[in-house]
Amino acid sequence: MDITEQAKTILQRLLARGYEAYLVGGCVRDMIMGRAPHDHDIITSASPAQVKRIFDKVIPVGEKHGTVAVVENKVSFEVTSFNSLEQDLSRRDFTVNSLVLDIDGKVYDFFGGKDDIRNRVIRTTGKPQRRFREDPLRLMRAVRFAIDLDFSLHTGTKAGIIENCHLIKDTAAERVRDELCKILLSSSPGLGIRMLQEYGLLRHIIPELAECVGFRQRSRHHNKDVFEHTLAVLDNTPGTLNVRLAALLHDVAKPATFSLDEKDEGHFFNHNIVGEQMARVILNRLKFSKDTIAAVTSLVKEHTSRYARLSTSGIKRLIRRVGAENLDDLFALQLADIKGSAAPSNTGAVDRMREEAASILASKEPLGVKDLAISGRDLIDMGFPPGPEIGKMIKGLLELVLENPEQNTREKLINIIKEKNK
Ligand code: ATP
Ligand code: MG
């Protein structure tokens, strides 16, 4: 196992002062598995004060847990102080995360982590009940590691999750959000959300989504219930956050908007509009940022736009509503939605919208009022009285320009106004 030179330097400097120092946690697990670690965490018998004296750049990150960040050549290493090595390791969540490695490549394994890596098992370090009660975020971390590493959960650990699933409610929304994001951004988001559901966690995190489980669509366009369809769509999206969140929530309002027609065919009128509102409530509750909420709710609202057979001006309005920067996500969501529904998979409408949107954006055609060659101010200067009429005239001009971009010159628009008001 190769410890990076940089991590080695830090260990060496601590060892040279007579302290113990090891690599710990995820990086050791990843090195044993032959995966590239994305960071290197270190534990040492030196106190944070002593660590500060040894290195030039030390930033306090979690000093009450005895953790500081040591920055060397712009790379930051978390260095945590311990009194007893075994005691530090016993506080870590899972056996596969409770391994340490010394500078010579020797692994110290107090809790059977190596065997669990070999058998591909996630198992709590210590009794599941106690460990999950201490920090219920571990309920979600267990699911995340299982899908990320493609491990299964040890029987007792799984039972512990099921028994304690309600405790996730007591965890700070920000921590739940971050863990949910990691699950969504993994290579198996659908499996991750399925596990959250099966172990009882989902109904405490996003109860609205748990309502979708087993909800039959009664429609020839769908061969799956709402939840199964959602998971399929999720697995068909590219791995970026907004589109994954939108996939997760795009049909969340289906149970609330369900109706049957006289032919016994199911419909979900306005589920995109109601879904937009529900998504906002959910994302706010989970303390997502304003920008994320704005983008994701608009994706949920517009996910049905592929049915609308939009005209050119309709596509321009769509671009304005969704934002040019979110268009790729919208089309990716729509394609994933099609793939996750019953055959035939007809992507024609989406392909056409995508092409037309691309050409509209490339030719920089006007999309909104601010792209018009004249403004309300200009109309007032022409002698029209300030008031709501000005707004209406501007809207009328925009309608015209959306269909006929070549009309968007100052001269032409002024002439049009003069003609109309003769
Ligand atoms: P990743 O590869 O995702 O970074 P990781 O194992 O490094 O995985 P981190 O969340 O970065 O996970 O945490 C680093 C280490 O700190 C873990 O390996 C584990 O030993 C310990 N740890 C982190 N969070 C907890 C927790 N909530 N409870 C107990 N131990 C934890
Ligand atoms: Mg880590």
mmCIF file with all atom_site columns, C-alpha atoms in Angstrom, residues 366 371-383 394 397 400-401 405-418:
data_model
loop_
_atom_site.group_PDB
_atom_site.id
_atom_site.type_symbol
_atom_site.label_atom_id
_atom_site.label_alt_id
_atom_site.label_comp_id
_atom_site.label_asym_id
_atom_site.label_entity_id
_atom_site.label_seq_id
_atom_site.pdbx_PDB_ins_code
_atom_site.Cartn_x
_atom_site.Cartn_y
_atom_site.Cartn_z
_atom_site.occupancy
_atom_site.B_iso_or_equiv
_atom_site.pdbx_formal_charge
_atom_site.auth_seq_id
_atom_site.auth_comp_id
_atom_site.auth_asym_id
_atom_site.auth_atom_id
_atom_site.pdbx_PDB_model_num
ATOM 1  C CA . PRO A 1 366 ? -34.456 37.974 -27.633 1.00 0.00 ? 366 PRO A CA 1
ATOM 2  C CA . ASP A 1 371 ? -33.794 41.913 -24.462 1.00 0.00 ? 371 ASP A CA 1
ATOM 3  C CA . LEU A 1 372 ? -36.206 44.280 -26.237 1.00 0.00 ? 372 LEU A CA 1
ATOM 4  C CA . ALA A 1 373 ? -34.633 47.089 -28.245 1.00 0.00 ? 373 ALA A CA 1
ATOM 5  C CA . ILE A 1 374 ? -36.848 49.601 -26.437 1.00 0.00 ? 374 ILE A CA 1
ATOM 6  C CA . SER A 1 375 ? -37.970 49.989 -22.831 1.00 0.00 ? 375 SER A CA 1
ATOM 7  C CA . GLY A 1 376 ? -40.925 51.411 -20.931 1.00 0.00 ? 376 GLY A CA 1
ATOM 8  C CA . ARG A 1 377 ? -38.832 54.527 -20.398 1.00 0.00 ? 377 ARG A CA 1
ATOM 9  C CA . ASP A 1 378 ? -38.645 55.017 -24.184 1.00 0.00 ? 378 ASP A CA 1
ATOM 10 C CA . LEU A 1 379 ? -42.451 54.815 -24.444 1.00 0.00 ? 379 LEU A CA 1
ATOM 11 C CA . ILE A 1 380 ? -42.836 57.451 -21.722 1.00 0.00 ? 380 ILE A CA 1
ATOM 12 C CA . ASP A 1 381 ? -40.332 59.639 -23.575 1.00 0.00 ? 381 ASP A CA 1
ATOM 13 C CA . MET A 1 382 ? -42.514 59.198 -26.658 1.00 0.00 ? 382 MET A CA 1
ATOM 14 C CA . GLY A 1 383 ? -45.337 60.802 -24.676 1.00 0.00 ? 383 GLY A CA 1
ATOM 15 C CA . ILE A 1 394 ? -44.109 46.228 -23.722 1.00 0.00 ? 394 ILE A CA 1
ATOM 16 C CA . LEU A 1 397 ? -43.971 43.960 -28.263 1.00 0.00 ? 397 LEU A CA 1
ATOM 17 C CA . LEU A 1 400 ? -44.250 39.965 -31.421 1.00 0.00 ? 400 LEU A CA 1
ATOM 18 C CA . VAL A 1 401 ? -40.480 39.786 -31.075 1.00 0.00 ? 401 VAL A CA 1
ATOM 19 C CA . PRO A 1 405 ? -36.857 38.343 -33.766 1.00 0.00 ? 405 PRO A CA 1
ATOM 20 C CA . GLU A 1 406 ? -35.931 40.415 -36.831 1.00 0.00 ? 406 GLU A CA 1
ATOM 21 C CA . GLN A 1 407 ? -38.416 43.085 -35.647 1.00 0.00 ? 407 GLN A CA 1
ATOM 22 C CA . ASN A 1 408 ? -36.289 43.768 -32.569 1.00 0.00 ? 408 ASN A CA 1
ATOM 23 C CA . THR A 1 409 ? -34.707 47.081 -33.564 1.00 0.00 ? 409 THR A CA 1
ATOM 24 C CA . ARG A 1 410 ? -35.420 50.389 -31.937 1.00 0.00 ? 410 ARG A CA 1
ATOM 25 C CA . GLU A 1 411 ? -36.673 51.918 -35.151 1.00 0.00 ? 411 GLU A CA 1
ATOM 26 C CA . LYS A 1 412 ? -39.016 49.069 -36.068 1.00 0.00 ? 412 LYS A CA 1
ATOM 27 C CA . LEU A 1 413 ? -40.524 48.821 -32.602 1.00 0.00 ? 413 LEU A CA 1
ATOM 28 C CA . ILE A 1 414 ? -41.105 52.585 -32.402 1.00 0.00 ? 414 ILE A CA 1
ATOM 29 C CA . ASN A 1 415 ? -42.834 52.459 -35.787 1.00 0.00 ? 415 ASN A CA 1
ATOM 30 C CA . ILE A 1 416 ? -45.047 49.603 -34.658 1.00 0.00 ? 416 ILE A CA 1
ATOM 31 C CA . ILE A 1 417 ? -46.114 51.564 -31.582 1.00 0.00 ? 417 ILE A CA 1
ATOM 32 C CA . LYS A 1 418 ? -46.767 54.690 -33.688 1.00 0.00 ? 418 LYS A CA 1
#
